[in-house]
Amino acid sequence: MAPKAKLWHKDFTLVVTGQIISLFGNAVLRFALPLYILEQSGSPALFGQVSALAFLPMILLSPVGGMIADRVDKQRVMVVLDFITSALVFGYIAISGYFSAIAIVVVLMMALYAIQGAYSPAVQASIPLLVEEKKLVPANAAVNLVNSLSNMLGPVIGGVLYGTFGLPIVLIVSAICFFLSAVMELFIRIPHKKQESTGNMWATVKKDMGCSLCFMFKTKPILAKIIFIMTLFELFASSVLIIGLPVLITQTYALSSQWLGVTQGVMMGGGLVGGVLAGVLAKKLSIKKIHRLLLLIALCFVPIVLGLLLGVSAIIGYSIITSACFFAMIAGVLMRVQLFAFIQQVVPEEIMGKVFSCLMAIILCAQPVGQWLAGWCFERYAELPWVVLLAAVALSSIVSVYSRSCFHKIEV
């Protein structure tokens, strides 16, 4: 079955709708669980270490998820993983009173990230099977749009629920979301071409991994260069933002979790705007100019640094952080949509899941290292958080300038 000419046909619409519900549940959890650890421990260093540790299963399982996405019906993968996630969260609620709270939250976070590592490749690999190549940019824009919408509402509602009722209600809401998403995904039909497996499971894994790495580093070496650039950017910019946002708002400016939820909601609102712009400007966007978006993201840290140096009030400092995150997310989504569309155009359908997951796994390797370092730095320079942010600006700007020559060489 060939991809359909119409973008918003039944199957693509169901994939997008299921993503809205599933990602909303995911966003609520991603807001509440790390904040719970930070509030219980009061340590940015522990917060960074736990966040880094949670990413490891996602990195390890992303390549496996890609192989599964290429060899197993993608609809079945999404349904099973959403049901498992819902069961895990309900299971945590049932046993949370019998174990150390922080320890079991860490285990839950690791399990959720592991599932996400296997889930994302199935979604990304399904897009080229559901829409024509010329509609890949608007299709990816739509997926990023609902991602941003869910992530915008998730922290805001999660902040209200967490601040008012505590962690248990947040967990119940997210578990229901995963269950509803799985039920909806039962009705999706995604074209699937069965691939032959030779040898045992380990032989198949070795062959698939070798195929993916060979394609990225030999057949299409431009992908290897993109991996290197994005890995450095994740290390210097994204990790500092992920760890720095809760630390700055709840500790430096001593504001409540509800304020943090609003900021993350506004931030994802920027992602929503970025998704709309990506769809509207699809024909005008060029991957050759992505380095400008990287530089813009890096420069968004500058107003936050100035606010800290000038000693502005908590409300003004909070407003600066929220505004900077809004514009950083617009640039980030525009960049991500173009990169995903480019990857989907140059990678053959039969290895899309494997290559995409391997690429993302390599890039995500920077997240644990970056988050551990960011947590340590924010604790080490608790009285001078601007030092950490200024270093992130400098290093990220260097990466964006370096990336210019790489993206200019891409043939489109």
XYZ file of C-alpha atoms in Angstrom:
412
model
C 0.000 0.000 0.000
C 1.523 3.298 -1.152
C 1.506 6.459 1.001
C -1.679 8.481 0.496
C -1.635 11.815 -1.324
C -3.941 13.428 1.229
C -2.101 14.370 4.429
C -4.968 14.161 6.946
C -6.343 10.738 6.077
C -7.728 8.388 8.764
C -4.516 6.550 9.714
C -2.284 9.638 9.894
C -4.988 11.482 11.863
C -5.208 8.598 14.346
C -1.406 8.536 14.740
C -1.384 12.278 15.459
C -4.368 12.094 17.846
C -2.857 9.147 19.700
C 0.361 11.136 20.016
C -1.496 14.072 21.560
C -2.896 11.884 24.339
C 0.238 9.776 24.907
C 2.614 12.739 24.841
C 0.392 14.669 27.240
C 0.675 11.836 29.763
C 4.403 11.719 29.123
C 4.767 15.491 29.597
C 2.918 15.393 32.925
C 5.279 12.694 34.186
C 8.409 14.384 32.852
C 7.406 17.487 34.783
C 6.407 15.864 38.057
C 8.966 13.091 38.613
C 12.216 15.127 38.336
C 10.674 17.997 40.320
C 9.678 15.533 43.050
C 13.306 14.380 43.327
C 14.614 17.965 43.414
C 12.106 18.956 46.115
C 12.743 15.860 48.232
C 16.550 16.074 48.056
C 17.170 19.813 47.606
C 20.315 18.930 45.639
C 20.863 20.119 42.027
C 23.760 17.648 41.757
C 21.530 14.682 42.682
C 18.838 16.054 40.380
C 21.325 16.102 37.493
C 22.669 12.633 38.301
C 19.198 11.089 38.472
C 18.150 12.777 35.209
C 21.310 11.481 33.569
C 20.772 7.973 34.918
C 17.186 7.912 33.620
C 18.418 8.602 30.086
C 20.712 5.558 29.924
C 17.975 2.959 29.236
C 16.582 5.214 26.503
C 19.974 5.375 24.816
C 20.500 1.630 25.065
C 17.024 0.702 23.836
C 16.694 3.245 21.006
C 18.674 1.105 18.509
C 16.724 -1.981 19.570
C 13.509 0.000 19.141
C 14.592 0.951 15.636
C 15.229 -2.663 14.694
C 11.845 -3.647 16.105
C 10.177 -0.797 14.197
C 11.619 -2.091 10.917
C 10.790 -5.767 11.525
C 7.502 -5.606 13.475
C 4.204 -3.944 12.649
C 4.685 -0.339 13.847
C 1.071 -0.024 14.945
C 1.492 -3.074 17.168
C 4.662 -1.609 18.706
C 2.876 1.633 19.654
C -0.160 -0.142 21.106
C 1.853 -2.594 23.221
C 4.228 0.046 24.585
C 1.409 2.419 25.568
C -0.392 -0.409 27.397
C 2.865 -1.355 29.175
C 3.498 2.268 30.198
C 0.000 2.582 31.632
C 0.465 -0.669 33.572
C 3.846 0.484 34.937
C 2.442 3.741 36.268
C -0.543 2.006 37.888
C 1.904 -0.541 39.326
C 4.006 2.247 40.840
C 0.900 3.710 42.488
C 0.127 0.298 44.006
C 3.588 -0.326 45.512
C 4.833 3.210 46.219
C 4.044 2.969 49.920
C 6.343 -0.025 50.451
C 9.680 1.314 49.133
C 11.923 4.382 49.341
C 10.109 7.164 47.467
C 13.131 8.580 45.639
C 14.514 5.162 44.727
C 11.272 3.957 43.183
C 10.783 7.234 41.271
C 14.252 6.751 39.761
C 13.333 3.207 38.699
C 10.055 4.440 37.195
C 11.830 7.215 35.296
C 14.341 4.728 33.870
C 11.538 2.395 32.759
C 9.587 5.241 31.137
C 12.623 6.536 29.247
C 13.454 2.989 28.128
C 9.949 2.598 26.681
C 10.182 6.003 25.020
C 13.444 4.909 23.398
C 11.650 1.988 21.769
C 8.471 3.992 21.007
C 9.853 7.033 19.140
C 11.474 5.100 16.235
C 8.150 3.400 15.462
C 6.382 6.770 15.194
C 9.096 8.412 13.077
C 9.461 5.380 10.802
C 5.695 5.280 10.199
C 5.475 8.821 8.794
C 7.092 8.083 5.365
C 4.758 5.070 5.050
C 1.640 7.174 5.584
C 2.380 10.323 3.532
C 4.055 11.149 0.224
C 7.645 12.419 0.166
C 6.590 15.933 -0.824
C 4.446 16.109 2.322
C 7.145 14.960 4.754
C 7.921 18.479 6.034
C 4.258 19.377 6.803
C 3.715 15.867 8.226
C 6.691 16.236 10.567
C 5.516 19.758 11.376
C 2.125 18.320 12.372
C 3.737 15.676 14.600
C 5.952 18.311 16.241
C 2.925 20.578 16.570
C 0.981 18.037 18.631
C 4.172 17.231 20.536
C 4.458 20.896 21.486
C 0.744 21.174 22.258
C 0.877 18.192 24.611
C 4.098 19.411 26.185
C 2.619 22.870 26.587
C -0.486 21.678 28.403
C 1.297 18.881 30.307
C 3.544 21.023 32.547
C 0.837 23.636 33.170
C -1.802 21.086 34.206
C 0.861 18.910 35.832
C 2.066 21.892 37.862
C -1.459 22.621 39.098
C -2.166 18.953 39.925
C 1.235 18.413 41.552
C 1.090 21.626 43.585
C -2.517 21.011 44.689
C -2.851 17.244 45.091
C 0.718 15.874 45.005
C 2.332 13.146 42.928
C -0.363 10.379 43.123
C -3.004 12.333 41.156
C -0.412 13.233 38.505
C 0.416 9.546 38.106
C -3.239 8.529 37.771
C -3.892 11.137 35.063
C -0.834 10.090 33.053
C -1.651 6.367 33.335
C -5.169 6.996 31.979
C -3.674 8.968 29.063
C -1.394 6.072 28.052
C -4.307 3.626 28.252
C -6.568 5.799 26.071
C -3.787 6.311 23.523
C -3.237 2.550 23.250
C -6.960 1.951 22.670
C -7.041 4.578 19.902
C -3.937 3.130 18.224
C -5.723 -0.226 17.869
C -7.585 1.255 14.885
C -4.496 2.482 12.961
C -3.353 0.646 9.830
C 0.283 1.220 8.867
C 1.774 -0.552 5.805
C 4.208 -3.266 6.880
C 6.602 -5.299 4.780
C 7.985 -8.300 6.639
C 11.781 -8.596 6.581
C 13.555 -11.912 6.579
C 15.686 -12.749 9.616
C 18.773 -14.908 9.325
C 20.476 -16.597 12.268
C 19.624 -16.064 15.926
C 18.479 -12.837 17.600
C 22.016 -11.614 18.353
C 23.110 -12.228 14.768
C 20.130 -10.202 13.562
C 20.887 -7.365 16.005
C 24.535 -7.317 14.945
C 23.605 -7.270 11.269
C 21.027 -4.495 11.684
C 23.349 -2.361 13.797
C 26.172 -2.793 11.296
C 23.839 -1.874 8.450
C 22.755 1.310 10.224
C 26.267 2.447 11.132
C 27.557 1.663 7.647
C 24.827 3.768 6.084
C 25.416 6.718 8.423
C 29.214 6.764 8.316
C 29.980 5.453 4.803
C 26.995 5.625 2.460
C 25.748 8.995 3.772
C 28.647 10.539 5.756
C 26.747 13.817 6.024
C 24.615 12.072 8.648
C 27.738 11.374 10.724
C 28.622 15.079 10.618
C 25.102 16.034 11.670
C 25.331 13.543 14.552
C 28.597 15.109 15.735
C 27.188 18.644 15.628
C 23.915 17.790 17.357
C 25.701 15.739 20.021
C 27.858 18.723 20.959
C 24.829 21.002 20.994
C 22.918 18.616 23.265
C 25.925 18.516 25.582
C 26.411 22.288 25.860
C 22.908 23.764 25.448
C 20.010 21.333 25.903
C 21.391 19.682 29.050
C 22.015 23.017 30.754
C 18.471 24.137 29.936
C 16.866 20.901 31.187
C 18.686 21.041 34.539
C 18.928 24.822 34.836
C 15.252 25.650 34.393
C 13.985 23.955 37.614
C 17.073 25.067 39.567
C 16.801 28.732 38.561
C 13.047 29.019 39.110
C 12.596 26.952 42.295
C 15.937 27.629 44.006
C 17.619 30.775 42.635
C 14.359 32.752 42.418
C 12.558 30.663 45.105
C 9.290 30.328 43.191
C 6.826 27.418 43.463
C 6.378 24.396 41.205
C 3.305 26.023 39.642
C 5.525 28.788 38.257
C 7.850 26.179 36.804
C 4.862 24.429 35.214
C 3.722 27.647 33.570
C 7.218 28.287 32.212
C 7.456 24.819 30.724
C 3.974 25.272 29.282
C 4.942 28.596 27.687
C 8.138 26.985 26.452
C 6.163 24.268 24.718
C 3.849 26.981 23.418
C 6.936 28.199 21.582
C 7.231 24.712 20.170
C 3.599 24.998 19.057
C 4.369 28.247 17.248
C 7.461 26.649 15.733
C 5.371 23.739 14.459
C 2.863 26.130 12.847
C 5.674 28.141 11.244
C 7.326 24.960 9.959
C 4.089 23.971 8.222
C 3.406 27.437 6.811
C 7.003 28.045 5.693
C 7.686 24.459 4.542
C 8.667 25.500 0.996
C 10.895 28.329 2.202
C 12.851 26.473 4.875
C 16.328 25.279 3.946
C 18.485 22.818 5.834
C 21.494 24.809 4.630
C 20.542 27.555 7.126
C 20.047 25.410 10.233
C 23.247 26.824 11.758
C 21.381 30.133 12.191
C 18.743 28.413 14.300
C 21.447 26.794 16.460
C 23.028 30.203 17.047
C 19.650 31.723 17.905
C 19.042 29.031 20.534
C 22.462 29.697 22.083
C 21.864 33.468 22.189
C 18.530 32.965 23.997
C 20.586 32.251 27.137
C 22.124 35.745 27.095
C 19.117 37.674 28.568
C 18.947 35.137 31.419
C 22.635 35.729 32.167
C 22.123 39.501 32.157
C 19.139 39.210 34.506
C 21.217 37.214 36.989
C 24.172 39.608 36.744
C 21.967 42.668 37.291
C 20.218 41.044 40.270
C 16.692 41.660 38.983
C 13.692 40.698 41.085
C 12.298 37.173 41.049
C 9.300 38.136 38.881
C 11.431 39.958 36.307
C 14.006 37.176 36.270
C 11.229 34.624 35.871
C 9.741 36.615 32.975
C 13.118 36.757 31.238
C 13.634 33.002 31.583
C 10.129 32.236 30.310
C 10.462 34.552 27.297
C 13.905 33.218 26.393
C 12.664 29.612 26.557
C 9.695 30.492 24.337
C 11.908 31.757 21.511
C 14.458 28.968 21.981
C 11.712 26.391 21.473
C 10.485 28.067 18.276
C 13.987 27.796 16.820
C 14.415 24.256 18.162
C 11.243 22.931 16.525
C 12.048 24.596 13.190
C 15.453 22.928 13.299
C 14.100 19.504 14.292
C 11.384 19.447 11.611
C 13.912 20.139 8.866
C 16.387 17.564 10.169
C 13.763 14.826 10.462
C 12.405 15.534 6.969
C 15.934 15.417 5.541
C 16.670 12.089 7.250
C 13.393 10.609 6.001
C 14.244 11.700 2.456
C 17.744 10.191 2.293
C 17.237 6.966 4.288
C 15.628 3.947 2.540
C 12.272 2.836 3.935
C 13.485 -0.650 4.924
C 16.165 0.709 7.291
C 14.451 3.934 8.397
C 13.727 2.767 11.964
C 17.224 1.372 12.529
C 19.059 4.414 11.163
C 16.813 6.939 12.902
C 17.080 5.194 16.272
C 20.862 4.754 16.029
C 21.248 8.393 15.085
C 19.111 9.545 18.016
C 20.816 7.130 20.436
C 24.243 8.546 19.593
C 23.024 12.123 19.985
C 21.264 11.300 23.263
C 24.522 9.947 24.692
C 25.394 13.586 25.328
C 22.352 14.086 27.558
C 23.438 11.996 30.598
C 26.937 13.480 30.515
C 25.605 17.001 30.006
C 22.953 16.728 32.701
C 25.369 15.266 35.235
C 27.855 18.084 34.538
C 25.109 20.737 34.577
C 23.799 19.507 37.927
C 27.306 19.512 39.398
C 28.029 22.997 37.997
C 24.791 24.523 39.284
C 25.521 23.125 42.745
C 29.202 24.127 42.622
C 28.289 27.667 41.496
C 25.010 27.962 43.401
C 25.721 31.642 44.138
C 26.891 32.337 40.566
C 24.543 30.415 38.225
C 25.234 32.916 35.451
C 28.722 31.400 35.103
C 27.226 28.072 34.028
C 24.848 29.731 31.569
C 27.554 31.964 30.092
C 29.761 28.937 29.465
C 26.817 27.247 27.713
C 26.328 30.323 25.494
C 29.998 30.413 24.484
C 30.338 26.690 23.737
C 26.995 26.429 21.921
C 27.807 29.466 19.781
C 31.114 27.901 18.740
C 29.272 24.711 17.695
C 26.709 26.679 15.658
C 29.416 28.613 13.804
C 31.312 25.383 13.112
C 28.138 23.735 11.772
C 27.738 26.319 8.998
C 30.201 24.617 6.653
C 28.562 21.214 7.221
C 25.005 22.255 6.439
C 26.058 24.366 3.449
C 27.453 21.249 1.764
C 24.144 19.398 1.854
C 22.623 18.925 -1.582
C 18.862 19.508 -1.672
